[in-house]
Amino acid sequence: MALPRFLAFLLGAALPLLHLYCTEAGGEVGVSYGMVANDLPPVASVVQLLKHNGITMVRIYDANSTVLTSLANSGIRVTVMMPNDDLAAAARDPSFALQWVRTNVQAYRPATQITGVDVGNEVFTVAPKLAPDLVPAMTNVQAALAQLGLADAVKVSTPVAIDALKASYPPSKGRFKDEIAQPVMKPMLDFLRRTGSSFSLDVYPFFAYDEQPYNISLDYALGNSNDGETDPKTSLTYYSLLNAQIDATNFAMEALGVSDVTITVIETGWASRGERRAGPGRGRRRLLANTCAASIANARAYNNNVINRVLAVKTCTPHRPRVGMDVYIFALFNENNKGYGPDDREAYFGLFYPNMTKVYSFDFVHGTGGPPPQPRASWCVAKAAVGDTKLQESLDWACGHGADCSAIQRGGACFDPDNMVAHASYAFNSYYQNKRRAGGTCDFSGAATVVYKAPNIGNCVLPSKV
Ligand SMILES: *[C@@H]1O[C@H](CO)[C@@H](O)[C@H](O)[C@H]1NC(C)=O
Ligand SMILES: *[C@@H]1O[C@H](CO)[C@@H](O)[C@H](O)[C@H]1NC(C)=O
Ligand SMILES: *[C@@H]1O[C@H](CO)[C@@H](O)[C@H](O)[C@H]1NC(C)=O
């Protein structure tokens, strides 16, 4: 269907406004206060740091008494966690759950505003054997809260990592893994609905991008994107991978017949340093190191996009345009005891260094956190290793599908150097730039790769629009 030219122009011009698919959907932004480190400041100083930065919600990974006592009368709301080690007992024994709630929740309230209990952490990912205990434990903890008159003030949930989904792309195909869908997720969602709680999701576009950098554009992963990805089934356009992953979770819940449980993003964030150096094969190792997903500029961009969006009262997603959500950024500090050997990315998710200076600018009260960094220029080039036959096929395809190949014709500005890799690179890059570097547009069945330094191809200059 060809749109009249003026209409196409108008639609094109309106695109930035279409980002605002939600007029007003509120939420709050908090932080995850992880403490897997040996150099963190005293808890009392941390509470001052939170207050000083206008941070009003914090999530911890236990029910540490020093932390809970220090948060008393601070006005900061806190979600505590029952560790996975206690799940079996809490599932089996209501009196264990009651005692746990008395000691770790009731004892600190109301001076400390404990408003949530996470029962376990990423059970499907880190302790799948405990999956059958999960909903019984949540139920017993909630019953204990009810018995103590705290059921309205304190909500029970459990953080679920995005890998609980067996499919998430496009978002409308979002489904939970078969082994947990009916046995655990369905009763859990019924529990969350019945108790007015929300589904707690751990979601990291960082890892998705870091592990598949050639399928996803960096700007889309960071939430900077002007290049939307449209879900063919729903025709909804996504401008950030975060929203796509959240909606995939919404669709997974709907596939189980639940459409009215809201999501809390209980963890999201981006590493400012570190590399994933472990990986099968030397080529893969080099490839991953080259992508530089973890950087201060990227972490600043991602986390400021998240913070600004909450402050702009726009936490909805394309599929849930009127539903807001709370978001917790992981993490408050860099944690020097995290990370595994040469894979040290996990140690650098902090908003602050342990000396309490910011790793980069951000602002939980006014937003912005300084000007967003300029997107990096990138180019798409041919991989010589796939061989001339495959390159020729892909080159022909690119030239027939929107690449401008006039410059590589005889007499054109980029005919020299006259070889397959140079010509294919020109065509691939032209296609990639014309598609505004959207995810998946520099692939050509594995014949192409994105680079972030201007490629050196004789006198031929490959354009890059930013
Ligand atoms: C609570 O946190 C403080 C500060 O990190 C730590 O020194 C203490 O050992 C923790 N207490 C428990 C019971 O884990
Ligand atoms: C990523 O790209 C590879 C290579 O083209 C492809 O085989 C794979 O299916 C892609 N993955 C996703 C999630 O799009
Ligand atoms: C805090 O620590 C960071 C990282 O080690 C360092 O770069 C920075 O200079 C420190 N700031 C102060 C005020 O010590």
PDB file of N, CA and C in Angstrom, residues 283-347:
ATOM      1  N   GLY A 283      37.670 -17.153  18.491  1.00  0.00           N
ATOM      2  CA  GLY A 283      37.020 -16.135  17.673  1.00  0.00           C
ATOM      3  C   GLY A 283      35.928 -15.433  18.462  1.00  0.00           C
ATOM      4  N   ARG A 284      35.144 -16.234  19.175  1.00  0.00           N
ATOM      5  CA  ARG A 284      34.044 -15.679  19.929  1.00  0.00           C
ATOM      6  C   ARG A 284      34.571 -14.743  21.018  1.00  0.00           C
ATOM      7  N   ARG A 285      35.663 -15.159  21.617  1.00  0.00           N
ATOM      8  CA  ARG A 285      36.221 -14.349  22.684  1.00  0.00           C
ATOM      9  C   ARG A 285      36.594 -12.959  22.158  1.00  0.00           C
ATOM     10  N   ARG A 286      37.258 -12.973  21.011  1.00  0.00           N
ATOM     11  CA  ARG A 286      37.711 -11.714  20.454  1.00  0.00           C
ATOM     12  C   ARG A 286      36.511 -10.854  20.065  1.00  0.00           C
ATOM     13  N   LEU A 287      35.546 -11.522  19.448  1.00  0.00           N
ATOM     14  CA  LEU A 287      34.351 -10.844  18.985  1.00  0.00           C
ATOM     15  C   LEU A 287      33.643 -10.127  20.131  1.00  0.00           C
ATOM     16  N   LEU A 288      33.510 -10.826  21.256  1.00  0.00           N
ATOM     17  CA  LEU A 288      32.795 -10.221  22.368  1.00  0.00           C
ATOM     18  C   LEU A 288      33.592  -9.064  22.943  1.00  0.00           C
ATOM     19  N   ALA A 289      34.891  -9.229  23.040  1.00  0.00           N
ATOM     20  CA  ALA A 289      35.701  -8.154  23.600  1.00  0.00           C
ATOM     21  C   ALA A 289      35.592  -6.900  22.737  1.00  0.00           C
ATOM     22  N   ASN A 290      35.437  -7.089  21.430  1.00  0.00           N
ATOM     23  CA  ASN A 290      35.392  -5.956  20.519  1.00  0.00           C
ATOM     24  C   ASN A 290      34.132  -5.117  20.640  1.00  0.00           C
ATOM     25  N   THR A 291      33.090  -5.662  21.237  1.00  0.00           N
ATOM     26  CA  THR A 291      31.836  -4.930  21.204  1.00  0.00           C
ATOM     27  C   THR A 291      31.787  -3.827  22.260  1.00  0.00           C
ATOM     28  N   CYS A 292      32.554  -3.969  23.337  1.00  0.00           N
ATOM     29  CA  CYS A 292      32.614  -2.907  24.336  1.00  0.00           C
ATOM     30  C   CYS A 292      31.244  -2.495  24.841  1.00  0.00           C
ATOM     31  N   ALA A 293      30.377  -3.455  25.126  1.00  0.00           N
ATOM     32  CA  ALA A 293      29.047  -3.103  25.645  1.00  0.00           C
ATOM     33  C   ALA A 293      29.177  -2.390  26.973  1.00  0.00           C
ATOM     34  N   ALA A 294      30.095  -2.877  27.800  1.00  0.00           N
ATOM     35  CA  ALA A 294      30.256  -2.293  29.127  1.00  0.00           C
ATOM     36  C   ALA A 294      31.134  -1.052  29.027  1.00  0.00           C
ATOM     37  N   SER A 295      30.544   0.096  29.215  1.00  0.00           N
ATOM     38  CA  SER A 295      31.322   1.327  29.226  1.00  0.00           C
ATOM     39  C   SER A 295      30.562   2.349  30.056  1.00  0.00           C
ATOM     40  N   ILE A 296      31.290   3.331  30.512  1.00  0.00           N
ATOM     41  CA  ILE A 296      30.635   4.373  31.313  1.00  0.00           C
ATOM     42  C   ILE A 296      29.589   5.097  30.475  1.00  0.00           C
ATOM     43  N   ALA A 297      29.917   5.376  29.218  1.00  0.00           N
ATOM     44  CA  ALA A 297      28.955   6.105  28.368  1.00  0.00           C
ATOM     45  C   ALA A 297      27.666   5.293  28.193  1.00  0.00           C
ATOM     46  N   ASN A 298      27.814   3.988  27.960  1.00  0.00           N
ATOM     47  CA  ASN A 298      26.617   3.161  27.758  1.00  0.00           C
ATOM     48  C   ASN A 298      25.810   3.026  29.050  1.00  0.00           C
ATOM     49  N   ALA A 299      26.507   2.806  30.151  1.00  0.00           N
ATOM     50  CA  ALA A 299      25.796   2.656  31.428  1.00  0.00           C
ATOM     51  C   ALA A 299      25.063   3.948  31.773  1.00  0.00           C
ATOM     52  N   ARG A 300      25.730   5.067  31.526  1.00  0.00           N
ATOM     53  CA  ARG A 300      25.079   6.357  31.796  1.00  0.00           C
ATOM     54  C   ARG A 300      23.838   6.514  30.921  1.00  0.00           C
ATOM     55  N   ALA A 301      23.974   6.167  29.649  1.00  0.00           N
ATOM     56  CA  ALA A 301      22.837   6.322  28.732  1.00  0.00           C
ATOM     57  C   ALA A 301      21.679   5.432  29.168  1.00  0.00           C
ATOM     58  N   TYR A 302      21.968   4.168  29.434  1.00  0.00           N
ATOM     59  CA  TYR A 302      20.883   3.236  29.769  1.00  0.00           C
ATOM     60  C   TYR A 302      20.189   3.646  31.057  1.00  0.00           C
ATOM     61  N   ASN A 303      20.972   3.837  32.110  1.00  0.00           N
ATOM     62  CA  ASN A 303      20.343   4.105  33.402  1.00  0.00           C
ATOM     63  C   ASN A 303      19.653   5.465  33.432  1.00  0.00           C
ATOM     64  N   ASN A 304      20.219   6.443  32.722  1.00  0.00           N
ATOM     65  CA  ASN A 304      19.511   7.728  32.657  1.00  0.00           C
ATOM     66  C   ASN A 304      18.227   7.605  31.846  1.00  0.00           C
ATOM     67  N   ASN A 305      18.241   6.797  30.810  1.00  0.00           N
ATOM     68  CA  ASN A 305      16.988   6.589  30.079  1.00  0.00           C
ATOM     69  C   ASN A 305      15.923   6.000  30.995  1.00  0.00           C
ATOM     70  N   VAL A 306      16.329   5.044  31.833  1.00  0.00           N
ATOM     71  CA  VAL A 306      15.376   4.427  32.762  1.00  0.00           C
ATOM     72  C   VAL A 306      14.880   5.463  33.780  1.00  0.00           C
ATOM     73  N   ILE A 307      15.815   6.177  34.389  1.00  0.00           N
ATOM     74  CA  ILE A 307      15.434   7.143  35.432  1.00  0.00           C
ATOM     75  C   ILE A 307      14.545   8.244  34.836  1.00  0.00           C
ATOM     76  N   ASN A 308      14.962   8.766  33.690  1.00  0.00           N
ATOM     77  CA  ASN A 308      14.215   9.881  33.092  1.00  0.00           C
ATOM     78  C   ASN A 308      12.808   9.470  32.713  1.00  0.00           C
ATOM     79  N   ARG A 309      12.700   8.251  32.285  1.00  0.00           N
ATOM     80  CA  ARG A 309      11.398   7.762  31.869  1.00  0.00           C
ATOM     81  C   ARG A 309      10.453   7.655  33.065  1.00  0.00           C
ATOM     82  N   VAL A 310      10.958   7.197  34.183  1.00  0.00           N
ATOM     83  CA  VAL A 310      10.112   7.129  35.374  1.00  0.00           C
ATOM     84  C   VAL A 310       9.726   8.541  35.802  1.00  0.00           C
ATOM     85  N   LEU A 311      10.699   9.459  35.796  1.00  0.00           N
ATOM     86  CA  LEU A 311      10.409  10.824  36.232  1.00  0.00           C
ATOM     87  C   LEU A 311       9.451  11.521  35.269  1.00  0.00           C
ATOM     88  N   ALA A 312       9.445  11.097  34.029  1.00  0.00           N
ATOM     89  CA  ALA A 312       8.531  11.692  33.051  1.00  0.00           C
ATOM     90  C   ALA A 312       7.146  11.043  33.112  1.00  0.00           C
ATOM     91  N   VAL A 313       6.949  10.150  34.072  1.00  0.00           N
ATOM     92  CA  VAL A 313       5.669   9.459  34.264  1.00  0.00           C
ATOM     93  C   VAL A 313       5.296   8.696  32.982  1.00  0.00           C
ATOM     94  N   LYS A 314       6.261   7.994  32.445  1.00  0.00           N
ATOM     95  CA  LYS A 314       6.018   7.237  31.216  1.00  0.00           C
ATOM     96  C   LYS A 314       6.612   5.837  31.340  1.00  0.00           C
ATOM     97  N   THR A 315       6.120   5.094  32.313  1.00  0.00           N
ATOM     98  CA  THR A 315       6.695   3.768  32.507  1.00  0.00           C
ATOM     99  C   THR A 315       5.882   2.679  31.824  1.00  0.00           C
ATOM    100  N   CYS A 316       4.937   3.079  30.988  1.00  0.00           N
ATOM    101  CA  CYS A 316       4.131   2.051  30.336  1.00  0.00           C
ATOM    102  C   CYS A 316       4.891   1.435  29.161  1.00  0.00           C
ATOM    103  N   THR A 317       4.285   0.432  28.560  1.00  0.00           N
ATOM    104  CA  THR A 317       4.872  -0.225  27.388  1.00  0.00           C
ATOM    105  C   THR A 317       3.839  -0.193  26.265  1.00  0.00           C
ATOM    106  N   PRO A 318       4.267  -0.450  25.023  1.00  0.00           N
ATOM    107  CA  PRO A 318       3.306  -0.387  23.921  1.00  0.00           C
ATOM    108  C   PRO A 318       2.075  -1.285  24.133  1.00  0.00           C
ATOM    109  N   HIS A 319       2.285  -2.458  24.706  1.00  0.00           N
ATOM    110  CA  HIS A 319       1.138  -3.361  24.896  1.00  0.00           C
ATOM    111  C   HIS A 319       0.293  -2.997  26.104  1.00  0.00           C
ATOM    112  N   ARG A 320       0.873  -2.282  27.040  1.00  0.00           N
ATOM    113  CA  ARG A 320       0.130  -1.872  28.254  1.00  0.00           C
ATOM    114  C   ARG A 320       0.253  -0.356  28.395  1.00  0.00           C
ATOM    115  N   PRO A 321      -0.401   0.371  27.481  1.00  0.00           N
ATOM    116  CA  PRO A 321      -0.154   1.819  27.403  1.00  0.00           C
ATOM    117  C   PRO A 321      -0.656   2.608  28.597  1.00  0.00           C
ATOM    118  N   ARG A 322      -1.446   1.996  29.454  1.00  0.00           N
ATOM    119  CA  ARG A 322      -1.944   2.768  30.594  1.00  0.00           C
ATOM    120  C   ARG A 322      -1.471   2.214  31.937  1.00  0.00           C
ATOM    121  N   VAL A 323      -0.524   1.287  31.878  1.00  0.00           N
ATOM    122  CA  VAL A 323      -0.079   0.638  33.112  1.00  0.00           C
ATOM    123  C   VAL A 323       1.328   1.116  33.480  1.00  0.00           C
ATOM    124  N   GLY A 324       1.466   1.634  34.672  1.00  0.00           N
ATOM    125  CA  GLY A 324       2.782   2.086  35.126  1.00  0.00           C
ATOM    126  C   GLY A 324       3.533   0.977  35.843  1.00  0.00           C
ATOM    127  N   MET A 325       4.785   1.256  36.189  1.00  0.00           N
ATOM    128  CA  MET A 325       5.530   0.257  36.962  1.00  0.00           C
ATOM    129  C   MET A 325       6.678   0.914  37.719  1.00  0.00           C
ATOM    130  N   ASP A 326       7.083   0.216  38.771  1.00  0.00           N
ATOM    131  CA  ASP A 326       8.268   0.627  39.522  1.00  0.00           C
ATOM    132  C   ASP A 326       9.487  -0.066  38.932  1.00  0.00           C
ATOM    133  N   VAL A 327      10.624   0.604  39.056  1.00  0.00           N
ATOM    134  CA  VAL A 327      11.871   0.065  38.505  1.00  0.00           C
ATOM    135  C   VAL A 327      12.981   0.229  39.540  1.00  0.00           C
ATOM    136  N   TYR A 328      13.764  -0.803  39.721  1.00  0.00           N
ATOM    137  CA  TYR A 328      14.936  -0.731  40.598  1.00  0.00           C
ATOM    138  C   TYR A 328      16.190  -0.903  39.757  1.00  0.00           C
ATOM    139  N   ILE A 329      17.090   0.052  39.901  1.00  0.00           N
ATOM    140  CA  ILE A 329      18.342  -0.048  39.154  1.00  0.00           C
ATOM    141  C   ILE A 329      19.345  -0.880  39.948  1.00  0.00           C
ATOM    142  N   PHE A 330      19.928  -1.803  39.257  1.00  0.00           N
ATOM    143  CA  PHE A 330      21.007  -2.602  39.824  1.00  0.00           C
ATOM    144  C   PHE A 330      22.307  -1.996  39.315  1.00  0.00           C
ATOM    145  N   ALA A 331      23.114  -1.499  40.185  1.00  0.00           N
ATOM    146  CA  ALA A 331      23.057  -1.604  41.640  1.00  0.00           C
ATOM    147  C   ALA A 331      23.541  -0.286  42.232  1.00  0.00           C
ATOM    148  N   LEU A 332      23.430  -0.186  43.548  1.00  0.00           N
ATOM    149  CA  LEU A 332      23.875   1.037  44.196  1.00  0.00           C
ATOM    150  C   LEU A 332      25.393   1.205  44.044  1.00  0.00           C
ATOM    151  N   PHE A 333      26.151   0.142  44.347  1.00  0.00           N
ATOM    152  CA  PHE A 333      27.622   0.230  44.307  1.00  0.00           C
ATOM    153  C   PHE A 333      28.232  -0.801  43.360  1.00  0.00           C
ATOM    154  N   ASN A 334      29.393  -0.502  42.852  1.00  0.00           N
ATOM    155  CA  ASN A 334      30.235  -1.550  42.285  1.00  0.00           C
ATOM    156  C   ASN A 334      30.553  -2.535  43.419  1.00  0.00           C
ATOM    157  N   GLU A 335      30.517  -3.819  43.089  1.00  0.00           N
ATOM    158  CA  GLU A 335      30.708  -4.841  44.133  1.00  0.00           C
ATOM    159  C   GLU A 335      31.893  -5.717  43.769  1.00  0.00           C
ATOM    160  N   ASN A 336      32.977  -5.541  44.524  1.00  0.00           N
ATOM    161  CA  ASN A 336      34.247  -6.145  44.096  1.00  0.00           C
ATOM    162  C   ASN A 336      34.336  -7.653  44.303  1.00  0.00           C
ATOM    163  N   ASN A 337      33.360  -8.242  44.998  1.00  0.00           N
ATOM    164  CA  ASN A 337      33.390  -9.710  45.104  1.00  0.00           C
ATOM    165  C   ASN A 337      32.451 -10.382  44.111  1.00  0.00           C
ATOM    166  N   LYS A 338      31.974  -9.632  43.138  1.00  0.00           N
ATOM    167  CA  LYS A 338      31.146 -10.245  42.100  1.00  0.00           C
ATOM    168  C   LYS A 338      31.983 -10.482  40.856  1.00  0.00           C
ATOM    169  N   GLY A 339      31.385 -11.193  39.903  1.00  0.00           N
ATOM    170  CA  GLY A 339      32.124 -11.525  38.694  1.00  0.00           C
ATOM    171  C   GLY A 339      32.791 -12.864  38.884  1.00  0.00           C
ATOM    172  N   TYR A 340      33.077 -13.519  37.774  1.00  0.00           N
ATOM    173  CA  TYR A 340      33.627 -14.864  37.822  1.00  0.00           C
ATOM    174  C   TYR A 340      34.922 -14.883  37.039  1.00  0.00           C
ATOM    175  N   GLY A 341      36.050 -14.941  37.759  1.00  0.00           N
ATOM    176  CA  GLY A 341      37.331 -15.019  37.079  1.00  0.00           C
ATOM    177  C   GLY A 341      37.455 -13.915  36.057  1.00  0.00           C
ATOM    178  N   PRO A 342      37.740 -14.293  34.817  1.00  0.00           N
ATOM    179  CA  PRO A 342      37.987 -13.261  33.816  1.00  0.00           C
ATOM    180  C   PRO A 342      36.705 -12.536  33.379  1.00  0.00           C
ATOM    181  N   ASP A 343      35.531 -13.085  33.709  1.00  0.00           N
ATOM    182  CA  ASP A 343      34.288 -12.392  33.375  1.00  0.00           C
ATOM    183  C   ASP A 343      33.955 -11.470  34.546  1.00  0.00           C
ATOM    184  N   ASP A 344      34.350 -10.210  34.399  1.00  0.00           N
ATOM    185  CA  ASP A 344      34.239  -9.315  35.551  1.00  0.00           C
ATOM    186  C   ASP A 344      33.153  -8.265  35.393  1.00  0.00           C
ATOM    187  N   ARG A 345      32.261  -8.458  34.418  1.00  0.00           N
ATOM    188  CA  ARG A 345      31.243  -7.435  34.184  1.00  0.00           C
ATOM    189  C   ARG A 345      30.374  -7.197  35.409  1.00  0.00           C
ATOM    190  N   GLU A 346      30.043  -8.276  36.110  1.00  0.00           N
ATOM    191  CA  GLU A 346      29.087  -8.170  37.221  1.00  0.00           C
ATOM    192  C   GLU A 346      29.580  -7.263  38.346  1.00  0.00           C
ATOM    193  N   ALA A 347      30.879  -7.037  38.382  1.00  0.00           N
ATOM    194  CA  ALA A 347      31.418  -6.228  39.473  1.00  0.00           C
ATOM    195  C   ALA A 347      31.227  -4.726  39.234  1.00  0.00           C
TER     196      ALA A 347
END
